[in-house]
mmCIF file of C-alpha atoms in Angstrom:
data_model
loop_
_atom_site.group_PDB
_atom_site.id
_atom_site.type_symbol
_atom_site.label_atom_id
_atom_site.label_comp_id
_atom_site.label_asym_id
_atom_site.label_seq_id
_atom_site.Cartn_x
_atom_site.Cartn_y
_atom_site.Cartn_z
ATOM 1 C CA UNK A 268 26.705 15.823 12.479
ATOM 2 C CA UNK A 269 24.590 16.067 15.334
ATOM 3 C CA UNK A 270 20.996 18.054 14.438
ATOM 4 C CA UNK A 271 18.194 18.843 17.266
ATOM 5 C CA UNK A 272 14.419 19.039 16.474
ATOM 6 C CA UNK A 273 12.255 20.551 18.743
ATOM 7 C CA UNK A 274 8.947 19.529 18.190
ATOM 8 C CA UNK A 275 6.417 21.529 20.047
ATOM 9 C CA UNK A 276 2.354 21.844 20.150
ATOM 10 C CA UNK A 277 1.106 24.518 18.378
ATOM 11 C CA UNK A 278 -0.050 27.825 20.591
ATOM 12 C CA UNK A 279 -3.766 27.182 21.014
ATOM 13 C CA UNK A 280 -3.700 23.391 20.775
ATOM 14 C CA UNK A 281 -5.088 21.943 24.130
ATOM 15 C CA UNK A 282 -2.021 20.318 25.876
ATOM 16 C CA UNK A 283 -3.497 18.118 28.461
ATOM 17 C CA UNK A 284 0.201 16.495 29.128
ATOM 18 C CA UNK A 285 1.694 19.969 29.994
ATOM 19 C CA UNK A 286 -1.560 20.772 32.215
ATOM 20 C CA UNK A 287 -0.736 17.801 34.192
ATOM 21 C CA UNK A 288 2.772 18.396 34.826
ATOM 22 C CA UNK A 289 1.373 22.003 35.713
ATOM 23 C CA UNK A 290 -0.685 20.478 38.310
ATOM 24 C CA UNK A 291 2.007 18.155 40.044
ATOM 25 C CA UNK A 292 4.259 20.879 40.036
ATOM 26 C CA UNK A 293 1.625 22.935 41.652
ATOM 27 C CA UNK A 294 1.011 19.750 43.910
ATOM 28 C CA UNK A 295 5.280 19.789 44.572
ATOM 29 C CA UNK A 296 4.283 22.768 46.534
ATOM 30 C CA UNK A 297 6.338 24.932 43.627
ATOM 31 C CA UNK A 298 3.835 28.388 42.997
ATOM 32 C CA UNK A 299 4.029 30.789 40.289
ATOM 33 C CA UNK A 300 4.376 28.861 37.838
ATOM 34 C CA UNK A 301 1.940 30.399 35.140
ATOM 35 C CA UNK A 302 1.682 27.525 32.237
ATOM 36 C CA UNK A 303 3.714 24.581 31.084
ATOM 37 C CA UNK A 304 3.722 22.760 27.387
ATOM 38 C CA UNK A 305 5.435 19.741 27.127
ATOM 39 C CA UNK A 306 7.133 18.994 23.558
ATOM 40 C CA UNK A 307 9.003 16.142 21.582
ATOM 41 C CA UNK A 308 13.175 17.209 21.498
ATOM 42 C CA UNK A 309 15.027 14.853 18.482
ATOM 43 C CA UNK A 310 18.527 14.142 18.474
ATOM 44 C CA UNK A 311 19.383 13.281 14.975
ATOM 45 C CA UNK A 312 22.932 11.830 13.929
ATOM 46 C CA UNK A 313 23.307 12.373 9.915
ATOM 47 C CA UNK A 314 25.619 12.707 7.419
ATOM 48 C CA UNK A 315 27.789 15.974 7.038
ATOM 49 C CA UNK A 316 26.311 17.858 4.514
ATOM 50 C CA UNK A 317 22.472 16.927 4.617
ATOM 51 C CA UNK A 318 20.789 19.706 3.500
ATOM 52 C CA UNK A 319 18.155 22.021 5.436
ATOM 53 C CA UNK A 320 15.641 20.648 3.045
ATOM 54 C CA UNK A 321 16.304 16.815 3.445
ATOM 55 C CA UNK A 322 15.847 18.064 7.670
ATOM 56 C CA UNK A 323 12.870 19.707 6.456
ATOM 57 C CA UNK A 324 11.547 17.235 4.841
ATOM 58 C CA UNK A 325 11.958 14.887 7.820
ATOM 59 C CA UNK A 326 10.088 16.932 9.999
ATOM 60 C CA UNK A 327 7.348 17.575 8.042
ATOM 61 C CA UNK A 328 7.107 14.219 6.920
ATOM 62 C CA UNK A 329 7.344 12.317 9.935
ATOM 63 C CA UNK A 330 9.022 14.092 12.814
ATOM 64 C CA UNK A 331 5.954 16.548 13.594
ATOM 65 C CA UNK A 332 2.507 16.294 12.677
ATOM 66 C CA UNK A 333 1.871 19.552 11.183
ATOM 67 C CA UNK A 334 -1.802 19.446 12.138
ATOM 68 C CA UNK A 335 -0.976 20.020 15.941
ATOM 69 C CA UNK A 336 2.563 20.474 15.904
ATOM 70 C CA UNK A 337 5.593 23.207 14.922
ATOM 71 C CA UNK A 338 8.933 22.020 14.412
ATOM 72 C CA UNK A 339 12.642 23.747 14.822
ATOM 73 C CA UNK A 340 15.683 22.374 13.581
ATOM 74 C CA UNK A 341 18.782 23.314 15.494
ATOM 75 C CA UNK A 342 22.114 22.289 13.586
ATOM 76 C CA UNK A 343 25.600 22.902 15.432
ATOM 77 C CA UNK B 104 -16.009 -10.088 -2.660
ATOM 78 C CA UNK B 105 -13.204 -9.928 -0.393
ATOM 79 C CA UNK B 106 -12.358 -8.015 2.628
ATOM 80 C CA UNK B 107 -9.225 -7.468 4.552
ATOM 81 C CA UNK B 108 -7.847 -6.584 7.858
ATOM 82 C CA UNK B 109 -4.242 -4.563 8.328
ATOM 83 C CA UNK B 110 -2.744 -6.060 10.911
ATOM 84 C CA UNK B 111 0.422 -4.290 12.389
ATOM 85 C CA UNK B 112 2.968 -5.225 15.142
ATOM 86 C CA UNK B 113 0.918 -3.958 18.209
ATOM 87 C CA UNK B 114 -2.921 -4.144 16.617
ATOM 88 C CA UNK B 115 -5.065 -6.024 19.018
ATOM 89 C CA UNK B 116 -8.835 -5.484 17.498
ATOM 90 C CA UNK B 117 -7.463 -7.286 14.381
ATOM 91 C CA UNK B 118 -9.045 -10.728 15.205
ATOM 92 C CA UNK B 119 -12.344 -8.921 16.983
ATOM 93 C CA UNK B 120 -12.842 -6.919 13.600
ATOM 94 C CA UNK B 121 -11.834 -10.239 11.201
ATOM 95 C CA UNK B 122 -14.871 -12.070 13.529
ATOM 96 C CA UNK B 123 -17.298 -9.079 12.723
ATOM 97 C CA UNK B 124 -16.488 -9.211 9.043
ATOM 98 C CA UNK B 125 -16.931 -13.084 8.938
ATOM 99 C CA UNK B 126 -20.086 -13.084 11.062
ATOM 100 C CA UNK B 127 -21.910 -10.413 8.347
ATOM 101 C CA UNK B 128 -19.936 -11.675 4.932
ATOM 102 C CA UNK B 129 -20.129 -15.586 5.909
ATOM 103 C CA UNK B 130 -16.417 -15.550 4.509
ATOM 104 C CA UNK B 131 -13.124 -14.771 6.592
ATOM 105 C CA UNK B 132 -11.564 -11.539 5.682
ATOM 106 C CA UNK B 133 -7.333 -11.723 4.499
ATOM 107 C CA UNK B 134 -5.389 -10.948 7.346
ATOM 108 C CA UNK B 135 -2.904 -9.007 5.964
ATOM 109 C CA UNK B 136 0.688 -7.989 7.942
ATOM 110 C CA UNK B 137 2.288 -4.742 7.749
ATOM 111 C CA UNK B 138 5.956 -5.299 5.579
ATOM 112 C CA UNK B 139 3.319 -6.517 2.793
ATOM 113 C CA UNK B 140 3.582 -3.775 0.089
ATOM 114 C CA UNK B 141 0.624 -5.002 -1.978
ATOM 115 C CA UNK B 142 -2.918 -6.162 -0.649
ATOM 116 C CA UNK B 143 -4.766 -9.425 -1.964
ATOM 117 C CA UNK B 144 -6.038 -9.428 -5.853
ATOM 118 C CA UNK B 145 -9.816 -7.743 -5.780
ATOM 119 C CA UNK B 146 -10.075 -6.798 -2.243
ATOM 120 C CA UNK B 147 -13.012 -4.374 -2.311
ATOM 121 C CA UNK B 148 -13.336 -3.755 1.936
ATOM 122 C CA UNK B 149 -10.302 -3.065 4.199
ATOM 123 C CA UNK B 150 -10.455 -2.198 7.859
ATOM 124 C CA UNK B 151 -7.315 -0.548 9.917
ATOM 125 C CA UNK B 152 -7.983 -2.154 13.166
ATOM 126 C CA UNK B 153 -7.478 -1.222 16.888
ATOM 127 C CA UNK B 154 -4.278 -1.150 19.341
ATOM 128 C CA UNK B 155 -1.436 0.498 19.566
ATOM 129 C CA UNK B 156 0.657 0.077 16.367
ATOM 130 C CA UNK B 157 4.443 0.294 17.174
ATOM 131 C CA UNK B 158 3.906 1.329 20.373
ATOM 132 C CA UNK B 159 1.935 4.452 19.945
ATOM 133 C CA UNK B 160 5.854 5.045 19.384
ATOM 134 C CA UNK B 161 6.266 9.058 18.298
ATOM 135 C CA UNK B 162 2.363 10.112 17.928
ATOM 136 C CA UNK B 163 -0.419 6.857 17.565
ATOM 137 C CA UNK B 164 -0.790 5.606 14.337
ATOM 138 C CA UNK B 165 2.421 7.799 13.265
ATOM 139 C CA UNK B 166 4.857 4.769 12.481
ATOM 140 C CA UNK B 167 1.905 2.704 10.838
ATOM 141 C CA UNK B 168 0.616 5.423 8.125
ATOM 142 C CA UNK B 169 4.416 5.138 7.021
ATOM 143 C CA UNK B 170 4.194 1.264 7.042
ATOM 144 C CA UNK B 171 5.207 -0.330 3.389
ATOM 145 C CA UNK B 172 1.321 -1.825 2.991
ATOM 146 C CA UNK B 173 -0.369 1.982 3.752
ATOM 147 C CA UNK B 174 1.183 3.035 0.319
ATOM 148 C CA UNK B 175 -1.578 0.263 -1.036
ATOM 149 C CA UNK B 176 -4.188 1.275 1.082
ATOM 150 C CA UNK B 177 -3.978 4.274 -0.027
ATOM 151 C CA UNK B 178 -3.771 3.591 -3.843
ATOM 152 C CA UNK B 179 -6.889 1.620 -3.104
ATOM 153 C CA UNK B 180 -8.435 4.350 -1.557
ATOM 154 C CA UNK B 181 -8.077 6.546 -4.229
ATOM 155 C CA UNK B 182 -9.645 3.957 -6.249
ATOM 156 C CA UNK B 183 -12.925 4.060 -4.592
ATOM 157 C CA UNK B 184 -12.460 1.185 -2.223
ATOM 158 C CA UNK B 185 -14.009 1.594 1.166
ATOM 159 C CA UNK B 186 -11.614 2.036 3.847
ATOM 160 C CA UNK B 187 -12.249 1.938 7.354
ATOM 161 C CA UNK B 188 -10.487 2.476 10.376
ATOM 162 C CA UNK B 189 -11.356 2.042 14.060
ATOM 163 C CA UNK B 190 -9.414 3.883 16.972
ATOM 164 C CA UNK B 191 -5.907 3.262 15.912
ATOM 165 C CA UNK B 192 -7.129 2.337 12.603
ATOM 166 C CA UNK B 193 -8.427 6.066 12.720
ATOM 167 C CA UNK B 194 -5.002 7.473 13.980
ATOM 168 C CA UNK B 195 -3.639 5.504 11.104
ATOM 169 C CA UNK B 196 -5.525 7.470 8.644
ATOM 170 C CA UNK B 197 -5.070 10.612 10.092
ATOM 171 C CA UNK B 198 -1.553 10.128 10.430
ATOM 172 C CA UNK B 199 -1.624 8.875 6.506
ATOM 173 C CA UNK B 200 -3.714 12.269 5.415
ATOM 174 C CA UNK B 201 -6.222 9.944 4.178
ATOM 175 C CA UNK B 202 -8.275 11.584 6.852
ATOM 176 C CA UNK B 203 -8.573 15.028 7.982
ATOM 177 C CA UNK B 204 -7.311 16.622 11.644
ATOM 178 C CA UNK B 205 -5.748 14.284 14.376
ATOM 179 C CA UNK B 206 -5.957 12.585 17.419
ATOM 180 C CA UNK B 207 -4.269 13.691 20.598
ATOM 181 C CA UNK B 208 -4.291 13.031 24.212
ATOM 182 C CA UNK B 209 -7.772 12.741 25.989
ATOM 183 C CA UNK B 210 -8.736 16.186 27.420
ATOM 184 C CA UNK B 211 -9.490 14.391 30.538
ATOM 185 C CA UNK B 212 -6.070 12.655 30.141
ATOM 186 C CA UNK B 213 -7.551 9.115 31.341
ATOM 187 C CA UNK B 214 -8.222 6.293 29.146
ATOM 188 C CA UNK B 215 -12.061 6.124 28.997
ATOM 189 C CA UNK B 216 -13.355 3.035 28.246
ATOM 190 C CA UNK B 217 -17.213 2.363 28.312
ATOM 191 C CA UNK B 218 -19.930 2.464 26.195
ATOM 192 C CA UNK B 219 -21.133 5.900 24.886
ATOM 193 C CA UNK B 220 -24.393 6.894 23.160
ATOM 194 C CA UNK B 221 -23.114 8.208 19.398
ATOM 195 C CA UNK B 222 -25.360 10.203 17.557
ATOM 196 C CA UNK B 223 -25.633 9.236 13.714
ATOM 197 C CA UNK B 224 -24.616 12.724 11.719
ATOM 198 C CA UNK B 225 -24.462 11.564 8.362
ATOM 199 C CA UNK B 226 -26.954 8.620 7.744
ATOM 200 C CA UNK B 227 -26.109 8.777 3.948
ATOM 201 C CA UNK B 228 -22.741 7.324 3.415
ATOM 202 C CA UNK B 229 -21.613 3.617 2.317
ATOM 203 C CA UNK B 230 -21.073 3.222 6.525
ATOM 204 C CA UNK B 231 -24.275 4.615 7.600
ATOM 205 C CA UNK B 232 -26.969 4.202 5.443
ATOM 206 C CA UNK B 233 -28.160 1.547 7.850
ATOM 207 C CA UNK B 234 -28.771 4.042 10.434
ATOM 208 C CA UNK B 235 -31.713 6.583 10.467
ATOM 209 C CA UNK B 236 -30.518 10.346 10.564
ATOM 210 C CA UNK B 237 -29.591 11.918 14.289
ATOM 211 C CA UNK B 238 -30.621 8.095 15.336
ATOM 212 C CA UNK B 239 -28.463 7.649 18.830
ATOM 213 C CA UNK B 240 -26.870 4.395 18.819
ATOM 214 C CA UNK B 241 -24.540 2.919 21.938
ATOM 215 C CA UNK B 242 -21.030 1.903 20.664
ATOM 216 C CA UNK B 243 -18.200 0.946 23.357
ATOM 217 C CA UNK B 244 -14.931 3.030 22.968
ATOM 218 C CA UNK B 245 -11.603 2.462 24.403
ATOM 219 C CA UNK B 246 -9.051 4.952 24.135
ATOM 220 C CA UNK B 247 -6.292 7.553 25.777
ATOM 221 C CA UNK B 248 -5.546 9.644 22.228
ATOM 222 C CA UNK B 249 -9.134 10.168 20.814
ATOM 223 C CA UNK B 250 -9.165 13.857 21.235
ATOM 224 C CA UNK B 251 -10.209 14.962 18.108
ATOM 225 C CA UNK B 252 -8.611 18.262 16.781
ATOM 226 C CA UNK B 253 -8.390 20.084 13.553
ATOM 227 C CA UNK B 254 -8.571 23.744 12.966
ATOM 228 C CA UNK B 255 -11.587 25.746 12.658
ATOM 229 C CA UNK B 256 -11.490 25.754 8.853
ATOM 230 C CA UNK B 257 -11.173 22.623 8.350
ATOM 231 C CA UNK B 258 -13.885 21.700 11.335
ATOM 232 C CA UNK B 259 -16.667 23.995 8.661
ATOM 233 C CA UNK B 260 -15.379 22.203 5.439
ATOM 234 C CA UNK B 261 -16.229 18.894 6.848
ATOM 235 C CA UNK B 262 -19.499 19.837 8.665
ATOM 236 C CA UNK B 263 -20.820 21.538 5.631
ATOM 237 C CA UNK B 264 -19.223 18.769 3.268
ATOM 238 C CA UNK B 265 -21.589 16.572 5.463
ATOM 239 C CA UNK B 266 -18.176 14.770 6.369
ATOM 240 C CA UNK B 267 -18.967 14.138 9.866
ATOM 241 C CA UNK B 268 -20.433 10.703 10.580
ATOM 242 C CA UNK B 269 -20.752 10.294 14.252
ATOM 243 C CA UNK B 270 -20.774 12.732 16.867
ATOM 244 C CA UNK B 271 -20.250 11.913 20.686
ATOM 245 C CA UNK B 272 -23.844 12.884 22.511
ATOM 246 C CA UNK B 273 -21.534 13.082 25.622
ATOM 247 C CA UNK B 274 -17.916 14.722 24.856
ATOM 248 C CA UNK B 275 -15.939 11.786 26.379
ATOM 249 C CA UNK B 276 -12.497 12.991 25.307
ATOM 250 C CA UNK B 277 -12.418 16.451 24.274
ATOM 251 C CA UNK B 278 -13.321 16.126 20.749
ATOM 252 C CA UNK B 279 -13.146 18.888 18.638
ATOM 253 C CA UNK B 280 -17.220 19.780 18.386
ATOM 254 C CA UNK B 281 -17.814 16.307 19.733
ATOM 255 C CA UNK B 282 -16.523 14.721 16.734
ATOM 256 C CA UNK B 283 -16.658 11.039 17.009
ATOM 257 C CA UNK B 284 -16.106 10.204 13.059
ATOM 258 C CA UNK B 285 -14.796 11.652 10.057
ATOM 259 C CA UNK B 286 -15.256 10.633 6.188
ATOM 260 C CA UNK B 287 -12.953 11.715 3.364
ATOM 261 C CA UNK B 288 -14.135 14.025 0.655
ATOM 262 C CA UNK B 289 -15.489 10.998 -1.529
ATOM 263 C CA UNK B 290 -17.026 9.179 1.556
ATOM 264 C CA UNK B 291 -15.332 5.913 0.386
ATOM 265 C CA UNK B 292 -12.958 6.809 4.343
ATOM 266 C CA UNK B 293 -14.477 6.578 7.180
ATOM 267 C CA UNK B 294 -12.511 6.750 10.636
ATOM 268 C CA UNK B 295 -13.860 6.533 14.285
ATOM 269 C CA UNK B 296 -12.904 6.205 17.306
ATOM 270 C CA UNK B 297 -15.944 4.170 18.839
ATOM 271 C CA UNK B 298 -15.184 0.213 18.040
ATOM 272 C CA UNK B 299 -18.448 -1.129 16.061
ATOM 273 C CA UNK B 300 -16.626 -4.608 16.166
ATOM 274 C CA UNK B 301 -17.170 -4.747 19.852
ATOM 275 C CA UNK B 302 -21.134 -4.251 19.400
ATOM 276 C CA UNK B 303 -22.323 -6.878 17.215
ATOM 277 C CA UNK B 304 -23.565 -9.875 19.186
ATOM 278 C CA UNK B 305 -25.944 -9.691 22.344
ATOM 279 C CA UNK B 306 -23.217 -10.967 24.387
ATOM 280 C CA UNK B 307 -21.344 -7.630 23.824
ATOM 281 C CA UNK B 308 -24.432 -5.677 25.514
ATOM 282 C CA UNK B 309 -25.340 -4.303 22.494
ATOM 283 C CA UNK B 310 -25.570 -5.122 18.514
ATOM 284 C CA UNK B 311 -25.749 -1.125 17.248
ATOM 285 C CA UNK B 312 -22.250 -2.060 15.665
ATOM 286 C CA UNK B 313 -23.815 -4.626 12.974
ATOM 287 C CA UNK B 314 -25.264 -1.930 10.943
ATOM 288 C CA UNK B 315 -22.352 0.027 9.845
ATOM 289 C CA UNK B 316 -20.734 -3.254 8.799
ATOM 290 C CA UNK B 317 -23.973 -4.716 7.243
ATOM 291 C CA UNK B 318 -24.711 -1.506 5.251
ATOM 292 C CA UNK B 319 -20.847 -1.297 4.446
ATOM 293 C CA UNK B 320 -20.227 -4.665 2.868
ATOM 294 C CA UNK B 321 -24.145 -5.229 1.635
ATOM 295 C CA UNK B 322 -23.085 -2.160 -0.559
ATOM 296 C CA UNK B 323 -20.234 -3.918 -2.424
ATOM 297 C CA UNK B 324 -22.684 -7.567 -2.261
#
């Protein structure tokens, strides 16, 4: 079974990555482009039936750091 | 009296941190690798050195703090045995939750790598208590995720817990309240990002590193 985690900076959480992608977009010559966040996606391959707390678990355990980071599990 | 560096696939401060602990202890420190789940009998000093563990691979110091030998650190952290970590050593600890907050990207996104005047915060702790209080010292640092974040709660606790060891004089990264080093509640953790191992001989331009390590061990002598 095929699970996605989005792993994305929390709102308020300097992202100097995403800023710099802003800026060589800007730099492309492409305008109106208001803010950009850059983000971790996951593509996990696990056994059918693991359960939404064992995907939890991973996240919060390794996947994200909950300090700076949210997490969203996407399962098919 | 033994001391001990963590060394994991990727460290590269290891051997400049095992020099600084033989040059103030007289006595080579146990070099110990990553897969080892237990440390040496009756080490009483362990340092999480430099580099880029794993990579840096999915945050710095992420794949480390799961390593089998952080599950001993750890244990002998919660036994009172002084722990510290430099750079990635201090992304380790973070990462472990030995540590409050984390480390992210550089504000300035470019590695910065030069000398910077620190200002001693906390002059009290097993680390410091060489150093007079709000004394400036000049420690190099070398680093692209020093960025020092945690939220604003958590920034108070450890100000007012007296938590906060070093501050940058000059905000080099983007540090959270210019945060340059963080102890744990019982002071026995201390991270930084500034390397004290790179300022402890004259040829290094500078010996303001010596202290932390003389006042560290000479507490356990």
């Amino acid at each position: 079974m095929k699970v996605n985690v989005y792993v994305t900076l929390k709102p308020g959480v300097l992202d100097p990555q995403g800023k710099a992608i802003h800026h060589a977009l800007e730099g492309l010559g492409f305008g109106g482009v208001a803010d950009v966040r850059a983000g971790r996606f996951i593509e996990l391959d696990v056994a059918d039936g693991t359960s939404d707390a064992d995907l939890d678990a991973m996240c919060a355990k390794l996947l994200a750091n909950t300090v700076i980071e949210n997490y969203r599990i996407e399962r098919p | 009296m033994k001391t001990a560096v963590i060394v994991f696939p990727g460290s590269n401060c290891d051997r400049d941190m095992a020099v600084a602990l033989e040059q103030v202890m007289g006595k080579a420190p146990a070099m110990v690798w990553h897969r080892e789940s237990e440390l040496p009998d009756g080490v009483d000093f362990i340092a999480l050195p430099g580099g880029f563990s794993y990579g840096d691979y999915l945050r710095s110091g992420a794949m480390a703090a799961r390593s089998p030998i952080l599950r001993a650190v750890s244990d002998a952290a919660g036994r009172g045995v002084p722990v510290l970590g430099v750079c990635n050593g201090f992304q380790v600890l973070t990462e472990a939750q030995l540590l409050p907050g984390a480390l992210m990207r550089n504000a300035g996104l470019n590695f910065v790598c030069r000398t910077v005047p620190l200002k001693v915060e906390n002059s009290q702790s097993l680390f410091t208590a060489g150093y007079g209080a709000g004394e400036e010292i000049a420690i190099p640092v070398a680093h692209h995720d020093g960025n020092y974040f945690a939220d604003a709660a958590t920034l108070d606790r450890i100000e007012g817990e007296g938590r906060v060891a070093f501050r940058y004089a000059d905000n080099v990264n983007g540090s959270a309240r210019n945060i340059a080093g963080v102890l744990n509640d019982a002071g026995n953790v201390l991270g930084m990002m500034p390397h004290p191992e790179r300022a402890i001989d004259r040829a290094h331009g500078g010996t303001d590193g010596l202290r932390l390590f003389e006042a560290a061990l000479g507490v356990l002598a």
